[in-house]
Short mmCIF file of N, CA and C in Angstrom, two decimals:
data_model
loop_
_atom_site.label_atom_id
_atom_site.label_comp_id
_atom_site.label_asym_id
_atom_site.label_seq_id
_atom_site.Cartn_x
_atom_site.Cartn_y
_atom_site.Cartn_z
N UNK A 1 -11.58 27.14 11.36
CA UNK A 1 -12.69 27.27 12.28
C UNK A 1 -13.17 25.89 12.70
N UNK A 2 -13.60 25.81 13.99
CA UNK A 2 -13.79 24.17 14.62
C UNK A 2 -15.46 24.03 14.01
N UNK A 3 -15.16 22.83 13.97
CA UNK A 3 -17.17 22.39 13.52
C UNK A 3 -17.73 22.44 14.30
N UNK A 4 -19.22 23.24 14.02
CA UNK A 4 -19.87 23.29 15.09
C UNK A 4 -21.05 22.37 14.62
N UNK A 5 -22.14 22.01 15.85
CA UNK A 5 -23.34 21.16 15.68
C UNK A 5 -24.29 21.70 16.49
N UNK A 6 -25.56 21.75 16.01
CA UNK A 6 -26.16 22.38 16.54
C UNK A 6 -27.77 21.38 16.67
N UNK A 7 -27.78 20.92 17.84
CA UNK A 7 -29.03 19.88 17.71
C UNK A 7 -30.93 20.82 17.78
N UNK A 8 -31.41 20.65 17.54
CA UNK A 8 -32.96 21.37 17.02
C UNK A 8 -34.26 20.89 17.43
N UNK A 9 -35.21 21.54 17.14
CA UNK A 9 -36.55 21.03 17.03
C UNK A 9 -37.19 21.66 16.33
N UNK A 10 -39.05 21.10 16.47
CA UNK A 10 -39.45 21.93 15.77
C UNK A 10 -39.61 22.64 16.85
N UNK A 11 -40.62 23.89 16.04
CA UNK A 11 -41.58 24.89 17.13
C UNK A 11 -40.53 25.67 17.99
N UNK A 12 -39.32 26.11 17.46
CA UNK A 12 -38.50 25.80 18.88
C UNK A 12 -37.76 27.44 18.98
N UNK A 13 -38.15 28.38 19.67
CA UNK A 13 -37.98 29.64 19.21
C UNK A 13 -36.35 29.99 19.79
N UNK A 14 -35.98 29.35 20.62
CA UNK A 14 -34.55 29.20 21.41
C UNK A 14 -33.49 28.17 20.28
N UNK A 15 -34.31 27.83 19.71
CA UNK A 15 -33.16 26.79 18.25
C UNK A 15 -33.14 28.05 17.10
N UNK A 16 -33.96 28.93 17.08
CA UNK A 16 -34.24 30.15 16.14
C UNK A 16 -33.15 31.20 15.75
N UNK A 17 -33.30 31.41 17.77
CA UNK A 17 -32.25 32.81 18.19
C UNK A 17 -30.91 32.23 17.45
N UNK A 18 -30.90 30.82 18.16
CA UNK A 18 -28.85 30.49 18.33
C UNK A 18 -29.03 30.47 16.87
N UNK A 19 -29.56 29.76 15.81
CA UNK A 19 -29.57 29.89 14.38
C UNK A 19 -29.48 30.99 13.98
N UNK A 20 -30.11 32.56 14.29
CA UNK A 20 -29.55 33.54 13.60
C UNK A 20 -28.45 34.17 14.17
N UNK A 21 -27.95 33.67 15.44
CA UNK A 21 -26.73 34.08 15.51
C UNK A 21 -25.61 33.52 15.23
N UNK A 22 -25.69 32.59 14.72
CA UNK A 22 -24.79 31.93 14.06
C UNK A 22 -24.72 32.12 12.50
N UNK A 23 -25.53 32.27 11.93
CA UNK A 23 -26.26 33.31 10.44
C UNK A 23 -25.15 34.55 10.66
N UNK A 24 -25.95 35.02 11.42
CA UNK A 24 -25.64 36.77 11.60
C UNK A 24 -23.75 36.83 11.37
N UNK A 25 -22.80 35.91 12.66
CA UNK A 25 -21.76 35.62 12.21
C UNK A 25 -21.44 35.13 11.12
N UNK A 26 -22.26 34.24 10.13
CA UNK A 26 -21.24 33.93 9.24
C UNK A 26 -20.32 32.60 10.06
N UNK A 27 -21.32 32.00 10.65
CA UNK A 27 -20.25 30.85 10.61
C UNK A 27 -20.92 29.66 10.68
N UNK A 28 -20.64 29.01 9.22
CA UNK A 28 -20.77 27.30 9.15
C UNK A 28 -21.40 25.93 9.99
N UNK A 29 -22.46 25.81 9.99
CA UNK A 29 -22.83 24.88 11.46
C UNK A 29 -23.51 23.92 10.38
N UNK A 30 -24.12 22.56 11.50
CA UNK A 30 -24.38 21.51 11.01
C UNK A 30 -25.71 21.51 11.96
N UNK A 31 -26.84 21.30 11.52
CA UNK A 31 -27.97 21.45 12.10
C UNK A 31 -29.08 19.98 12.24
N UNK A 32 -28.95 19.53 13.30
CA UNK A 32 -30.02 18.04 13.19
C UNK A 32 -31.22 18.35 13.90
N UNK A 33 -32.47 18.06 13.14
CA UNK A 33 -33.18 18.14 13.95
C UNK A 33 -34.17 16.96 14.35
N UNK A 34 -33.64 17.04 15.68
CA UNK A 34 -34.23 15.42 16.82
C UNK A 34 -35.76 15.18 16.64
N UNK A 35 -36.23 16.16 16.05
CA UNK A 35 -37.56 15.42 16.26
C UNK A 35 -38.17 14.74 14.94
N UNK A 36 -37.39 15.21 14.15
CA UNK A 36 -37.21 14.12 12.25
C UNK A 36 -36.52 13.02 12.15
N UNK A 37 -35.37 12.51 13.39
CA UNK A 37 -33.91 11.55 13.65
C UNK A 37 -34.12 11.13 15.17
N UNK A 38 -34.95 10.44 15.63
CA UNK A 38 -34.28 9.94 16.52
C UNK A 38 -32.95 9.18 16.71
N UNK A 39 -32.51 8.31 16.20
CA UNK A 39 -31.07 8.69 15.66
C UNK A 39 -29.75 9.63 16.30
N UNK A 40 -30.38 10.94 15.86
CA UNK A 40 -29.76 12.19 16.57
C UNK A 40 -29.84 12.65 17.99
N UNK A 41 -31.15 12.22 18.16
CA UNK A 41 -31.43 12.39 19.32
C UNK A 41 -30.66 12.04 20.57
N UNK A 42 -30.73 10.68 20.15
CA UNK A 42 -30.19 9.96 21.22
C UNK A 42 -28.33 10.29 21.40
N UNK A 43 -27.84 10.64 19.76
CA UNK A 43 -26.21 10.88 19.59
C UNK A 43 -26.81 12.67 20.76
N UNK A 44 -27.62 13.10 20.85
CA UNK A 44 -27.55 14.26 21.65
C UNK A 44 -27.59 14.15 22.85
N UNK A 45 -28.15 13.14 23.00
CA UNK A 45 -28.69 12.97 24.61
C UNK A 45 -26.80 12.56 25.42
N UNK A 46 -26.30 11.42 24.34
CA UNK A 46 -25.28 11.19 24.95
C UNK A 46 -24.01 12.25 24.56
N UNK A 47 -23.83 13.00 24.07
CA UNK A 47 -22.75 14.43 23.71
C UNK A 47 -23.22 15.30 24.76
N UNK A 48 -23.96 15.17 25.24
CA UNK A 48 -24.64 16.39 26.19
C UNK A 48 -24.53 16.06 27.45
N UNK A 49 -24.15 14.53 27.76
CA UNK A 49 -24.89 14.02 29.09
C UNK A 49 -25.99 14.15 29.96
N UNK A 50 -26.51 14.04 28.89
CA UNK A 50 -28.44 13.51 29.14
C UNK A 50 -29.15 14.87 29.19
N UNK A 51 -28.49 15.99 28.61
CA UNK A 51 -29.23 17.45 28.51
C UNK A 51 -30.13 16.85 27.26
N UNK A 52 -31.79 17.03 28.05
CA UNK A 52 -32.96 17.00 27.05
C UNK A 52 -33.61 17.99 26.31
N UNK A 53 -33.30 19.09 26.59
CA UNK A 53 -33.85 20.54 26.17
C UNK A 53 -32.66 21.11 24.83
N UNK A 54 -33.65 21.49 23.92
CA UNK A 54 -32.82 22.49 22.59
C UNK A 54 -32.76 23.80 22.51
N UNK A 55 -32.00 24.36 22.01
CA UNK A 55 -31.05 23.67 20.82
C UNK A 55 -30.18 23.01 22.28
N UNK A 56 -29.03 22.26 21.69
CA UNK A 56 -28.04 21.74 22.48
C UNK A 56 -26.65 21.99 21.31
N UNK A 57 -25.77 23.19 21.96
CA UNK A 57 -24.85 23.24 20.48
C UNK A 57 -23.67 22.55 21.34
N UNK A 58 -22.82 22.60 20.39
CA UNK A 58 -21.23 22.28 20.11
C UNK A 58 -20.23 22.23 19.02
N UNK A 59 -19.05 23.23 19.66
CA UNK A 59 -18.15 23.48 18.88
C UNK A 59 -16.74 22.94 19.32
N UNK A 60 -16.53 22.10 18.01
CA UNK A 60 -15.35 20.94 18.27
C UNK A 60 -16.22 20.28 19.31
N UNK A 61 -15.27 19.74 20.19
CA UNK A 61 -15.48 18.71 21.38
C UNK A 61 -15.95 19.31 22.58
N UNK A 62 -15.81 20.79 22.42
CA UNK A 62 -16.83 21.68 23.58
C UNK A 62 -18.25 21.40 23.35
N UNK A 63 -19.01 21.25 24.41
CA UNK A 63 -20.40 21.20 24.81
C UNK A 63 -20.70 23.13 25.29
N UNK A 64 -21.38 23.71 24.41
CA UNK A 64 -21.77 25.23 24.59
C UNK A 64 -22.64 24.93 25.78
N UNK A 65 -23.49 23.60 25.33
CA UNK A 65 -25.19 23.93 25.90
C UNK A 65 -25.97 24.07 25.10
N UNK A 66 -26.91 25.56 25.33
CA UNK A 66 -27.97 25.73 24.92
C UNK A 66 -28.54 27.38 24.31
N UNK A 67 -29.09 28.18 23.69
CA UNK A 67 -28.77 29.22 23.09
C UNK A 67 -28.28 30.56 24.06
N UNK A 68 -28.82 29.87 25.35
CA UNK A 68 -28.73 31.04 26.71
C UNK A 68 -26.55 31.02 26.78
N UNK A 69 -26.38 30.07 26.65
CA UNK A 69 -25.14 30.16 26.65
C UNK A 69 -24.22 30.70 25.34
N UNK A 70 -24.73 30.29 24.57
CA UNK A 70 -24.32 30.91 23.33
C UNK A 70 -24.34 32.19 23.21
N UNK A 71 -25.31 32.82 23.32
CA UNK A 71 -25.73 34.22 23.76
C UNK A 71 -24.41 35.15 24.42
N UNK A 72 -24.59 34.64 25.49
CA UNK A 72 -23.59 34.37 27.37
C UNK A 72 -22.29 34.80 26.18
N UNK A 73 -21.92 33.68 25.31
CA UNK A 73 -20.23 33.60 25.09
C UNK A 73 -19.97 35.44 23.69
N UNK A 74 -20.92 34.70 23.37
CA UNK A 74 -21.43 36.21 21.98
C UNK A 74 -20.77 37.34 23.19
N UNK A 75 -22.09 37.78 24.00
CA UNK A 75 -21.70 38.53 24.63
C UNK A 75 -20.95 39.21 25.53
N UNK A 76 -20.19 38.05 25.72
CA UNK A 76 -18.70 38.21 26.72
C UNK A 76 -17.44 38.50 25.88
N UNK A 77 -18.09 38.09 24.42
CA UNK A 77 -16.23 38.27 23.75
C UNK A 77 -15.85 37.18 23.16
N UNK A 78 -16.21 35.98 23.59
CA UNK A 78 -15.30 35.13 23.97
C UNK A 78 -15.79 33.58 22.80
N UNK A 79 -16.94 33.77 22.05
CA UNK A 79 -16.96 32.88 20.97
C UNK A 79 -16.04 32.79 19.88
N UNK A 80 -15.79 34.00 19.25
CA UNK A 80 -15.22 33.80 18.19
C UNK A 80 -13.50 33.02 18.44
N UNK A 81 -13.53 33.02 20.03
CA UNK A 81 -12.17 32.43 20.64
C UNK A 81 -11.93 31.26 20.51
N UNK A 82 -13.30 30.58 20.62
CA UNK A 82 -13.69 29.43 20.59
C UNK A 82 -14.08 28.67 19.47
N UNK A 83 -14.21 29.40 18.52
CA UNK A 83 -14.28 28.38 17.15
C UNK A 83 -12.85 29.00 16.56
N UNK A 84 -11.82 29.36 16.77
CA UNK A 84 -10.42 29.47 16.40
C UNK A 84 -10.28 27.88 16.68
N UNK A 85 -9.32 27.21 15.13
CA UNK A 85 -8.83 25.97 15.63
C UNK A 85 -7.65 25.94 16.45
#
């Protein structure tokens, strides 16, 4: 399964959803959250190309986005395609 990353905040009810759906699957993620790391932040700002809004995921070297997309792939079929290595 490819690594996924999943960038955060607080307060953040859209970093929540993609977190329990990634729970709910059962699959392995790495969770930073930008507003404890700037640090991270900035490694987000540039993995994303300058997307400022969270969560901001990625699996392997794919850029998902954001939980609306995650959602999007859940519901099309087409995630679990995507963390196949």
């Amino acid at each position: 399964m490819k690594k996924v990353v999943i960038y955060t905040g607080d307060l953040c009810p859209h970093c929540d959803w993609a977190i329990d759906l990634l729970n709910r699957k059962k699959i392995n993620f790495t969770e930073f959250n930008i507003a404890s790391d700037p640090k991270k932040r900035d490694e987000m700002f540039e993995k994303s190309n300058g997307a400022k809004t969270i969560p901001q995921i990625f699996i392997g070297d794919y850029h998902v986005g954001g939980n609306k997309e995650l959602q999007t792939l859940e519901r099309e079929g087409k995630l679990d395609n995507l963390l196949k290595n």
